[in-house]
Amino acid sequence: MANSANTNTVPKLYRSVIEDVINDVRDIFLDDGVDEQVLMELKTLWENKLMQSRAVDGFHSEEQQLLLQVQQQHQPQQQQHHHHHHHQQAQPQQTVPQQAQTQQVLIPASQQAAAPQVIVPDSKLIQHMNASNMSAAATAATLALPAGVTPVQQILTNSGQLLQVVRAANGAQYIFQPQQSVVLQQQVIPQMQPGGVQAPVIQQVLAPLPGGISPQTGVIIQPQQILFTGNKTQVIPTTVAAPTPAQAQITATGQQQPQAQPAQQQAPLVLQVDGTGDTSSEEDEDEEEDYDDDEEEDKEKDGAEDGQVEEIHRSKNKWKFHLKDGIMNLNGRDYIFSKAIGDAEW
Amino acid sequence: MAYQLYRNTTLGNSLQESLDELIQRSSLRGCVTFTFSQSQQITPQLALQVLLQFDKAINSALAQRVRNRVNFRGSLNTYRFCDNVWTFVLNDVEFREVTELIKVDKVKIVACDGKNTGSNTTE
């Protein structure tokens, strides 16, 4: 775990700057008649790029919170720490912005089971998923998550997938995973057996329409609903298969089973768990190797520093620098200072 | 007007890139009769406004929310003072913070005059 105080303050500071900026420009956006969704997309893009740059560690402290939660909930089976190496597989392939045309209503059922559980995606298992550039609010708006269910955080897993943590009004947290492809790989802390499912599952997989216009694809997975055993996958059959975005509605009231009315059956829900037959872990390793290679190459990871000058002093060839309020990028990582004092000889 | 100095940082660059993406993007709207219309998601003007807002936000955040000190030492390779902006290139630099030591072979420092900006607020 990072030991420097700087690595704790930098993500927080960045987060707060992002929040400030987004909130401040919201008015400007609205004045210009630009949809709020675009604002959220901007935020998502911004955060994604920050994560991709790997300049900031532990950008999402929510990760650690979730890990803690999972640990406390006595299911340490499928936990993995999120390394600092984020393997990016998400590419900006989806240039077509997601239109908020979906009309789905998702109401996660009230949790009767134990304390809210969280799916901690296994880094190795999550693959083949393109993180769409959907912001939290955009996906919420798209899926018409009810009030009280607000995307809280976005988690970037090891394989670079963008998950969103959605916190429902009842305090339960779900991990919502927007995705374009239908392949979903996850591990869930197996809590409940198929027969003992109390909380109805609301599960949607929105497969991309074959027309080229891809609506949202998202999966909301409630824990206890998906059991992965070995290399087989089972979807506990209280779920609904992929509904058409614009037409299907899923309503769940209380503890009842969700009634999904998919007008069209999209591509089937495919869940895969990779056990020993995991090929993408090789990719991950390759990526890691590539990263190391970059460091060894002559491609210098320069340092760059932007700041303000309090004073610059020179005596013969001895220079003294008094700088303030600066952002540094050293060896690829970001640091921030309020004061920097330096000496150099010319 | 806040310094635009911080636009060339990780935070600033990622914002600029995101804005550029949104400008480049056009939203396709199709309707039943297969006519499509395109419109920019955001205008360059709007992007500029966002960046200006970013300048204000980052300047104020740095001035108010950061409270740590760094020392560094190295050898000065080049220096430049032009348009009230200092640019230095140092070699073999060690940055020392309370908790850690960072070494780089080469670092470029760009610094604007900080005397006219609001001094650190005392809180």
Short mmCIF file of C-alpha atoms in Angstrom, two decimals:
data_model
loop_
_atom_site.label_atom_id
_atom_site.label_comp_id
_atom_site.label_asym_id
_atom_site.label_seq_id
_atom_site.Cartn_x
_atom_site.Cartn_y
_atom_site.Cartn_z
CA MET A 1 0.00 0.00 0.00
CA ALA A 2 1.28 3.42 -0.73
CA ASN A 3 3.10 4.91 2.10
CA SER A 4 3.37 8.47 1.10
CA ALA A 5 0.91 10.98 2.28
CA ASN A 6 1.08 12.48 -1.15
CA THR A 7 -0.52 9.51 -2.77
CA ASN A 8 -3.44 9.93 -0.47
CA THR A 9 -3.92 13.59 -1.02
CA VAL A 10 -3.42 13.68 -4.73
CA PRO A 11 -6.39 11.53 -5.68
CA LYS A 12 -8.57 13.38 -3.26
CA LEU A 13 -7.50 16.70 -4.57
CA TYR A 14 -8.07 15.66 -8.13
CA ARG A 15 -11.45 14.32 -7.23
CA SER A 16 -12.43 17.52 -5.59
CA VAL A 17 -11.19 19.57 -8.50
CA ILE A 18 -13.16 17.45 -10.89
CA GLU A 19 -16.27 17.81 -8.81
CA ASP A 20 -15.81 21.53 -8.55
CA VAL A 21 -15.27 21.99 -12.22
CA ILE A 22 -18.17 19.81 -13.22
CA ASN A 23 -20.49 21.57 -10.86
CA ASP A 24 -19.32 24.96 -11.95
CA VAL A 25 -19.75 24.29 -15.62
CA ARG A 26 -23.11 22.67 -15.23
CA ASP A 27 -24.75 26.04 -15.51
CA ILE A 28 -22.74 26.90 -18.54
CA PHE A 29 -23.72 23.66 -20.14
CA LEU A 30 -27.35 24.25 -19.47
CA ASP A 31 -27.18 27.78 -20.73
CA ASP A 32 -25.78 26.48 -23.94
CA GLY A 33 -28.54 24.01 -24.17
CA VAL A 34 -26.27 21.06 -23.78
CA ASP A 35 -27.69 18.03 -22.14
CA GLU A 36 -26.63 17.01 -18.69
CA GLN A 37 -25.69 13.72 -20.12
CA VAL A 38 -22.90 15.31 -22.06
CA LEU A 39 -21.62 16.79 -18.86
CA MET A 40 -21.56 13.39 -17.29
CA GLU A 41 -19.81 12.02 -20.29
CA LEU A 42 -17.21 14.65 -19.94
CA LYS A 43 -16.72 13.67 -16.36
CA THR A 44 -16.41 10.05 -17.22
CA LEU A 45 -13.99 10.68 -20.02
CA TRP A 46 -11.94 12.85 -17.75
CA GLU A 47 -11.79 10.30 -15.01
CA ASN A 48 -11.04 7.52 -17.41
CA LYS A 49 -8.13 9.31 -18.86
CA LEU A 50 -6.78 10.05 -15.44
CA MET A 51 -6.97 6.43 -14.56
CA GLN A 52 -5.41 5.43 -17.82
CA SER A 53 -2.52 7.70 -17.27
CA ARG A 54 -1.59 5.81 -14.13
CA ALA A 55 -0.26 9.01 -12.79
CA VAL A 56 -2.41 8.78 -9.76
CA ASP A 57 -2.58 5.80 -7.51
CA GLY A 58 -5.58 4.63 -5.73
CA PHE A 59 -7.67 7.04 -7.63
CA HIS A 60 -10.78 5.42 -6.43
CA SER A 61 -10.69 4.99 -2.76
CA GLU A 62 -13.99 3.28 -3.02
CA GLU A 63 -12.07 0.26 -4.15
CA GLN A 64 -10.50 -0.09 -0.80
CA GLN A 65 -13.75 0.45 0.94
CA LEU A 66 -15.35 -2.28 -1.02
CA LEU A 67 -12.50 -4.57 -0.34
CA LEU A 68 -12.87 -3.91 3.30
CA GLN A 69 -16.54 -4.59 3.15
CA VAL A 70 -16.01 -7.81 1.41
CA GLN A 71 -13.45 -8.90 3.87
CA GLN A 72 -15.70 -8.12 6.71
CA GLN A 73 -18.41 -10.12 5.19
CA HIS A 74 -16.65 -13.37 5.68
CA GLN A 75 -16.28 -14.25 2.11
CA PRO A 76 -12.67 -13.96 1.35
CA GLN A 77 -12.74 -16.44 -1.42
CA GLN A 78 -12.68 -14.38 -4.47
CA GLN A 79 -10.95 -11.32 -3.35
CA GLN A 80 -8.07 -9.82 -5.02
CA HIS A 81 -6.41 -6.63 -4.35
CA HIS A 82 -6.50 -4.18 -7.07
CA HIS A 83 -3.05 -3.72 -8.14
CA HIS A 84 -1.71 -0.49 -9.25
CA HIS A 85 -1.30 -1.77 -12.70
CA HIS A 86 -4.45 -1.09 -14.46
CA HIS A 87 -4.56 -2.99 -17.59
CA GLN A 88 -6.46 -1.03 -20.00
CA GLN A 89 -8.47 -2.83 -22.47
CA ALA A 90 -11.05 -0.22 -22.88
CA GLN A 91 -10.42 1.61 -25.98
CA PRO A 92 -12.41 4.47 -27.27
CA GLN A 93 -14.03 2.29 -29.81
CA GLN A 94 -17.45 3.40 -28.99
CA THR A 95 -17.43 6.73 -30.53
CA VAL A 96 -21.11 6.79 -31.03
CA PRO A 97 -22.44 8.35 -27.95
CA GLN A 98 -25.07 6.55 -26.08
CA GLN A 99 -28.44 7.98 -26.59
CA ALA A 100 -30.66 7.98 -23.66
CA GLN A 101 -33.46 6.26 -25.33
CA THR A 102 -33.88 3.42 -23.02
CA GLN A 103 -36.89 3.36 -20.92
CA GLN A 104 -36.11 0.71 -18.52
CA VAL A 105 -36.95 0.87 -14.96
CA LEU A 106 -34.87 -1.02 -12.58
CA ILE A 107 -35.78 -1.26 -9.04
CA PRO A 108 -33.56 -3.39 -7.01
CA ALA A 109 -35.51 -5.31 -4.55
CA SER A 110 -35.10 -4.58 -0.97
CA GLN A 111 -32.45 -6.55 0.61
CA GLN A 112 -33.58 -9.04 3.08
CA ALA A 113 -30.49 -10.98 3.24
CA ALA A 114 -27.48 -10.18 5.20
CA ALA A 115 -25.58 -7.02 5.10
CA PRO A 116 -25.15 -5.56 1.70
CA GLN A 117 -22.75 -7.46 -0.29
CA VAL A 118 -20.57 -6.34 -2.98
CA ILE A 119 -19.22 -8.13 -5.87
CA VAL A 120 -15.55 -7.86 -6.03
CA PRO A 121 -14.64 -8.70 -9.48
CA ASP A 122 -11.73 -10.95 -9.84
CA SER A 123 -9.19 -9.18 -11.83
CA LYS A 124 -8.37 -12.17 -13.88
CA LEU A 125 -11.84 -13.02 -14.68
CA ILE A 126 -13.07 -9.85 -16.05
CA GLN A 127 -12.17 -9.68 -19.61
CA HIS A 128 -13.52 -8.89 -22.95
CA MET A 129 -15.47 -6.11 -21.69
CA ASN A 130 -15.30 -2.78 -23.21
CA ALA A 131 -15.96 -0.12 -20.79
CA SER A 132 -18.25 2.20 -22.51
CA ASN A 133 -17.66 5.78 -21.92
CA MET A 134 -20.73 6.08 -19.95
CA SER A 135 -20.76 8.16 -16.96
CA ALA A 136 -22.44 7.12 -13.84
CA ALA A 137 -25.29 9.50 -14.17
CA ALA A 138 -25.72 8.79 -17.81
CA THR A 139 -26.10 5.13 -17.19
CA ALA A 140 -28.40 5.85 -14.35
CA ALA A 141 -30.46 8.05 -16.51
CA THR A 142 -30.38 5.54 -19.25
CA LEU A 143 -31.50 2.72 -17.15
CA ALA A 144 -33.77 4.98 -15.28
CA LEU A 145 -32.52 3.89 -11.99
CA PRO A 146 -34.96 5.07 -9.47
CA ALA A 147 -34.22 7.87 -7.20
CA GLY A 148 -32.20 6.69 -4.38
CA VAL A 149 -30.10 4.50 -6.52
CA THR A 150 -27.30 6.67 -7.51
CA PRO A 151 -24.08 5.62 -9.04
CA VAL A 152 -21.60 6.41 -6.47
CA GLN A 153 -18.30 5.48 -7.72
CA GLN A 154 -16.56 4.01 -10.56
CA ILE A 155 -14.17 1.27 -10.11
CA LEU A 156 -11.52 0.39 -12.46
CA THR A 157 -10.61 -3.19 -12.17
CA ASN A 158 -7.31 -4.67 -13.01
CA SER A 159 -8.31 -5.42 -16.49
CA GLY A 160 -9.35 -1.91 -17.00
CA GLN A 161 -13.03 -2.41 -16.84
CA LEU A 162 -15.13 0.36 -15.64
CA LEU A 163 -17.57 -0.59 -13.04
CA GLN A 164 -19.87 1.63 -11.24
CA VAL A 165 -20.90 1.23 -7.76
CA VAL A 166 -24.47 1.97 -7.32
CA ARG A 167 -25.80 2.62 -3.95
CA ALA A 168 -29.43 2.00 -3.44
CA ALA A 169 -31.56 3.72 -0.95
CA ASN A 170 -31.50 0.81 1.35
CA GLY A 171 -27.80 1.07 1.64
CA ALA A 172 -27.03 -1.89 -0.48
CA GLN A 173 -24.36 -1.49 -2.98
CA TYR A 174 -24.36 -3.01 -6.32
CA ILE A 175 -21.80 -3.04 -8.88
CA PHE A 176 -23.13 -1.93 -12.12
CA GLN A 177 -21.19 -2.74 -15.09
CA PRO A 178 -21.88 -1.05 -18.32
CA GLN A 179 -20.60 -3.03 -21.12
CA GLN A 180 -20.94 -3.38 -24.77
CA SER A 181 -20.21 -6.97 -25.21
CA VAL A 182 -22.35 -9.60 -23.83
CA VAL A 183 -19.61 -11.53 -22.27
CA LEU A 184 -19.62 -11.10 -18.62
CA GLN A 185 -17.24 -12.66 -16.31
CA GLN A 186 -17.55 -12.24 -12.71
CA GLN A 187 -17.28 -13.99 -9.52
CA VAL A 188 -19.68 -13.50 -6.82
CA ILE A 189 -19.27 -14.31 -3.28
CA PRO A 190 -21.59 -17.21 -3.17
CA GLN A 191 -24.04 -16.50 -0.50
CA MET A 192 -27.22 -18.12 -1.36
CA GLN A 193 -28.00 -21.23 -3.16
CA PRO A 194 -30.32 -21.26 -6.05
CA GLY A 195 -33.09 -22.56 -3.98
CA GLY A 196 -32.73 -20.10 -1.26
CA VAL A 197 -32.83 -16.94 -3.16
CA GLN A 198 -34.91 -14.49 -1.42
CA ALA A 199 -34.11 -11.29 -3.01
CA PRO A 200 -35.24 -11.37 -6.55
CA VAL A 201 -32.67 -10.81 -9.09
CA ILE A 202 -32.89 -8.03 -11.44
CA GLN A 203 -30.53 -8.63 -14.13
CA GLN A 204 -30.33 -7.06 -17.43
CA VAL A 205 -28.03 -7.50 -20.18
CA LEU A 206 -28.57 -5.14 -22.93
CA ALA A 207 -26.89 -6.41 -25.93
CA PRO A 208 -25.98 -4.04 -28.65
CA LEU A 209 -28.53 -3.76 -31.31
CA PRO A 210 -27.38 -5.09 -34.57
CA GLY A 211 -28.11 -1.84 -36.24
CA GLY A 212 -24.86 -0.33 -35.29
CA ILE A 213 -26.35 2.03 -32.85
CA SER A 214 -25.47 0.62 -29.58
CA PRO A 215 -27.68 1.40 -26.73
CA GLN A 216 -26.56 0.94 -23.27
CA THR A 217 -25.56 -2.38 -22.17
CA GLY A 218 -25.50 -2.87 -18.57
CA VAL A 219 -25.64 -5.50 -16.04
CA ILE A 220 -26.81 -5.03 -12.60
CA ILE A 221 -25.90 -7.95 -10.60
CA GLN A 222 -27.13 -8.55 -7.21
CA PRO A 223 -25.00 -10.78 -5.19
CA GLN A 224 -26.27 -14.12 -4.24
CA GLN A 225 -27.72 -14.53 -7.56
CA ILE A 226 -24.94 -15.79 -9.61
CA LEU A 227 -23.05 -18.81 -8.69
CA PHE A 228 -19.92 -19.68 -10.39
CA THR A 229 -18.73 -23.12 -9.84
CA GLY A 230 -15.44 -24.00 -11.27
CA ASN A 231 -15.55 -23.39 -14.91
CA LYS A 232 -19.21 -23.62 -15.26
CA THR A 233 -21.48 -20.80 -14.93
CA GLN A 234 -24.92 -20.80 -13.64
CA VAL A 235 -27.30 -18.07 -13.72
CA ILE A 236 -29.85 -18.46 -11.10
CA PRO A 237 -33.02 -18.48 -13.00
CA THR A 238 -34.81 -15.71 -11.36
CA THR A 239 -33.38 -13.32 -13.74
CA VAL A 240 -34.53 -11.97 -16.91
CA ALA A 241 -32.80 -12.28 -20.12
CA ALA A 242 -31.79 -9.41 -22.19
CA PRO A 243 -34.58 -7.08 -22.88
CA THR A 244 -34.74 -4.59 -25.61
CA PRO A 245 -33.61 -1.29 -24.38
CA ALA A 246 -36.37 0.83 -25.59
CA GLN A 247 -39.14 -1.46 -24.84
CA ALA A 248 -38.53 -3.68 -21.97
CA GLN A 249 -39.47 -2.74 -18.56
CA ILE A 250 -38.64 -4.46 -15.44
CA THR A 251 -40.49 -3.65 -12.38
CA ALA A 252 -39.94 -5.18 -9.09
CA THR A 253 -42.01 -4.43 -6.14
CA GLY A 254 -40.81 -5.32 -2.78
CA GLN A 255 -39.90 -8.88 -2.69
CA GLN A 256 -41.71 -10.01 -5.69
CA GLN A 257 -40.05 -11.41 -8.61
CA PRO A 258 -39.23 -8.96 -11.26
CA GLN A 259 -41.41 -9.02 -14.24
CA ALA A 260 -39.42 -8.52 -17.28
CA GLN A 261 -41.11 -8.09 -20.53
CA PRO A 262 -38.52 -8.14 -23.13
CA ALA A 263 -40.02 -7.29 -26.38
CA GLN A 264 -37.15 -8.71 -28.22
CA GLN A 265 -34.65 -11.14 -27.12
CA GLN A 266 -31.28 -9.76 -27.72
CA ALA A 267 -28.14 -11.74 -27.70
CA PRO A 268 -28.24 -14.28 -24.96
CA LEU A 269 -26.63 -13.63 -21.71
CA VAL A 270 -23.33 -15.28 -21.69
CA LEU A 271 -21.51 -15.65 -18.51
CA GLN A 272 -18.14 -17.06 -18.46
CA VAL A 273 -15.85 -17.83 -15.72
CA ASP A 274 -12.39 -18.51 -16.66
CA GLY A 275 -10.65 -20.94 -14.51
CA THR A 276 -7.60 -22.61 -15.72
CA GLY A 277 -8.53 -21.97 -19.26
CA ASP A 278 -7.91 -18.32 -18.93
CA THR A 279 -6.20 -16.92 -21.90
CA SER A 280 -6.54 -13.30 -21.12
CA SER A 281 -4.37 -13.52 -18.10
CA GLU A 282 -1.59 -13.99 -20.54
CA GLU A 283 -2.56 -10.75 -22.08
CA ASP A 284 -2.46 -9.13 -18.74
CA GLU A 285 0.96 -10.42 -18.14
CA ASP A 286 2.05 -9.25 -21.50
CA GLU A 287 0.80 -5.85 -20.78
CA GLU A 288 2.67 -5.82 -17.60
CA GLU A 289 5.80 -6.79 -19.36
CA ASP A 290 5.32 -4.12 -21.89
CA TYR A 291 5.01 -1.61 -19.19
CA ASP A 292 8.24 -2.68 -17.68
CA ASP A 293 9.91 -2.54 -21.01
CA ASP A 294 8.85 1.01 -21.40
CA GLU A 295 10.59 1.90 -18.26
CA GLU A 296 13.75 0.29 -19.36
CA GLU A 297 13.80 1.89 -22.71
CA ASP A 298 15.42 5.12 -23.36
CA LYS A 299 12.12 6.74 -23.43
CA GLU A 300 12.81 8.83 -20.43
CA LYS A 301 10.05 9.23 -18.05
CA ASP A 302 10.80 12.81 -17.59
CA GLY A 303 9.82 14.92 -14.81
CA ALA A 304 7.75 17.93 -15.38
CA GLU A 305 6.75 20.49 -12.93
CA ASP A 306 4.32 23.33 -13.14
CA GLY A 307 4.24 25.82 -10.42
CA GLN A 308 4.42 29.38 -9.36
CA VAL A 309 7.47 31.29 -8.46
CA GLU A 310 7.84 32.87 -5.12
CA GLU A 311 11.42 33.69 -5.66
CA ILE A 312 14.28 32.77 -7.86
CA HIS A 313 17.67 33.68 -6.62
CA ARG A 314 21.01 33.36 -8.22
CA SER A 315 24.47 33.91 -6.95
CA LYS A 316 27.19 33.27 -9.50
CA ASN A 317 26.19 29.90 -10.73
CA LYS A 318 24.26 28.86 -7.68
CA TRP A 319 20.54 29.02 -8.16
CA LYS A 320 17.95 28.87 -5.48
CA PHE A 321 14.30 28.24 -6.23
CA HIS A 322 11.36 29.04 -4.08
CA LEU A 323 8.28 27.72 -5.73
CA LYS A 324 4.75 27.28 -4.60
CA ASP A 325 1.53 25.56 -5.56
CA GLY A 326 2.84 23.11 -8.02
CA ILE A 327 1.93 19.88 -9.69
CA MET A 328 4.74 17.53 -10.54
CA ASN A 329 4.84 14.50 -12.70
CA LEU A 330 7.88 12.47 -11.84
CA ASN A 331 8.58 9.09 -13.32
CA GLY A 332 5.02 8.97 -14.46
CA ARG A 333 3.42 9.73 -11.16
CA ASP A 334 1.80 12.89 -9.98
CA TYR A 335 2.82 14.81 -6.94
CA ILE A 336 1.64 18.09 -5.55
CA PHE A 337 3.28 20.60 -3.31
CA SER A 338 2.39 23.85 -1.72
CA LYS A 339 6.02 24.84 -1.39
CA ALA A 340 9.12 23.61 -3.09
CA ILE A 341 12.59 24.78 -2.32
CA GLY A 342 15.47 23.78 -4.49
CA ASP A 343 19.09 24.28 -5.20
CA ALA A 344 20.95 23.79 -8.38
CA GLU A 345 24.24 24.60 -9.88
CA TRP A 346 24.44 25.74 -13.37
CA MET B 1 -7.62 35.61 -14.40
CA ALA B 2 -6.11 32.44 -13.13
CA TYR B 3 -3.00 31.03 -14.66
CA GLN B 4 -3.49 28.56 -17.45
CA LEU B 5 -0.33 27.02 -16.31
CA TYR B 6 -1.91 23.85 -15.04
CA ARG B 7 -3.53 22.84 -18.27
CA ASN B 8 -0.45 20.88 -19.21
CA THR B 9 -0.68 18.55 -16.28
CA THR B 10 -2.17 15.12 -16.09
CA LEU B 11 -5.38 16.56 -14.80
CA GLY B 12 -5.48 19.36 -17.29
CA ASN B 13 -4.46 17.30 -20.26
CA SER B 14 -7.03 14.66 -19.58
CA LEU B 15 -9.64 17.37 -19.41
CA GLN B 16 -8.52 18.89 -22.67
CA GLU B 17 -8.49 15.54 -24.36
CA SER B 18 -11.94 14.74 -23.10
CA LEU B 19 -13.24 18.05 -24.31
CA ASP B 20 -11.65 17.50 -27.67
CA GLU B 21 -13.28 14.14 -27.92
CA LEU B 22 -16.64 15.61 -27.21
CA ILE B 23 -16.11 18.30 -29.76
CA GLN B 24 -15.10 15.80 -32.39
CA ARG B 25 -17.92 13.55 -31.60
CA SER B 26 -21.08 14.06 -33.39
CA SER B 27 -24.23 12.50 -32.29
CA LEU B 28 -26.07 10.55 -34.88
CA ARG B 29 -29.75 10.69 -34.72
CA GLY B 30 -31.61 8.44 -36.97
CA CYS B 31 -35.27 8.28 -37.46
CA VAL B 32 -37.53 5.96 -39.23
CA THR B 33 -37.16 7.56 -42.58
CA PHE B 34 -33.47 7.04 -42.47
CA THR B 35 -32.44 10.60 -42.33
CA PHE B 36 -29.61 11.45 -40.09
CA SER B 37 -28.65 14.65 -38.52
CA GLN B 38 -25.43 15.39 -36.84
CA SER B 39 -24.64 17.91 -34.24
CA GLN B 40 -21.67 18.54 -32.15
CA GLN B 41 -21.96 17.54 -28.61
CA ILE B 42 -20.20 20.59 -27.37
CA THR B 43 -18.87 23.62 -29.08
CA PRO B 44 -15.28 24.78 -28.87
CA GLN B 45 -16.57 27.84 -27.10
CA LEU B 46 -18.05 25.72 -24.41
CA ALA B 47 -14.86 23.75 -24.10
CA LEU B 48 -12.99 26.96 -23.60
CA GLN B 49 -15.33 27.93 -20.84
CA VAL B 50 -14.74 24.63 -19.17
CA LEU B 51 -11.02 25.09 -19.33
CA LEU B 52 -11.28 28.54 -17.86
CA GLN B 53 -13.31 27.12 -15.06
CA PHE B 54 -10.72 24.42 -14.61
CA ASP B 55 -8.02 27.05 -14.30
CA LYS B 56 -9.89 28.73 -11.51
CA ALA B 57 -10.65 25.51 -9.75
CA ILE B 58 -7.17 24.10 -9.86
CA ASN B 59 -5.55 27.36 -8.84
CA SER B 60 -7.78 27.70 -5.88
CA ALA B 61 -7.51 24.06 -4.92
CA LEU B 62 -3.75 24.18 -4.97
CA ALA B 63 -3.67 27.37 -3.01
CA GLN B 64 -6.05 26.21 -0.34
CA ARG B 65 -6.06 22.48 -0.10
CA VAL B 66 -2.47 21.51 -0.43
CA ARG B 67 -0.14 21.89 2.46
CA ASN B 68 3.07 20.08 1.95
CA ARG B 69 6.58 20.89 1.19
CA VAL B 70 9.12 19.47 -1.13
CA ASN B 71 12.81 20.05 -1.41
CA PHE B 72 14.88 19.36 -4.41
CA ARG B 73 18.43 19.52 -5.51
CA GLY B 74 20.09 19.00 -8.80
CA SER B 75 22.17 20.60 -11.47
CA LEU B 76 20.78 23.28 -13.68
CA ASN B 77 21.03 22.59 -17.32
CA THR B 78 19.14 25.51 -18.81
CA TYR B 79 17.15 28.45 -17.63
CA ARG B 80 14.86 30.81 -19.41
CA PHE B 81 12.82 33.78 -18.36
CA CYS B 82 10.49 34.98 -21.04
CA ASP B 83 7.12 36.69 -20.79
CA ASN B 84 7.32 36.42 -17.07
CA VAL B 85 7.57 32.69 -17.22
CA TRP B 86 10.53 30.77 -15.94
CA THR B 87 11.51 27.56 -17.60
CA PHE B 88 14.25 25.43 -16.15
CA VAL B 89 15.70 22.13 -17.07
CA LEU B 90 17.49 20.33 -14.31
CA ASN B 91 19.43 17.11 -14.39
CA ASP B 92 19.98 14.40 -11.83
CA VAL B 93 17.47 15.82 -9.46
CA GLU B 94 16.41 14.47 -6.15
CA PHE B 95 13.04 15.48 -4.84
CA ARG B 96 12.67 15.02 -1.19
CA GLU B 97 9.45 14.94 0.64
CA VAL B 98 9.00 14.00 4.24
CA THR B 99 7.99 10.55 3.32
CA GLU B 100 9.83 9.72 0.18
CA LEU B 101 12.67 10.48 -2.11
CA ILE B 102 12.25 10.66 -5.83
CA LYS B 103 15.05 10.76 -8.30
CA VAL B 104 14.81 11.80 -11.88
CA ASP B 105 17.42 12.24 -14.53
CA LYS B 106 15.82 15.23 -16.04
CA VAL B 107 13.08 17.55 -15.03
CA LYS B 108 11.54 20.54 -16.69
CA ILE B 109 10.10 23.22 -14.50
CA VAL B 110 7.69 25.82 -15.78
CA ALA B 111 6.81 28.48 -13.30
CA CYS B 112 4.85 31.69 -13.46
CA ASP B 113 5.26 34.65 -11.26
CA GLY B 114 3.51 33.83 -8.07
CA LYS B 115 3.72 37.15 -6.36
CA ASN B 116 0.62 38.66 -7.82
CA THR B 117 -1.65 35.75 -7.22
CA GLY B 118 -3.53 35.56 -4.00
CA SER B 119 -1.21 34.39 -1.34
CA ASN B 120 -1.97 31.28 0.54
CA THR B 121 -4.99 31.90 2.59
CA THR B 122 -4.63 31.50 6.22
CA GLU B 123 -7.29 29.22 7.50
#
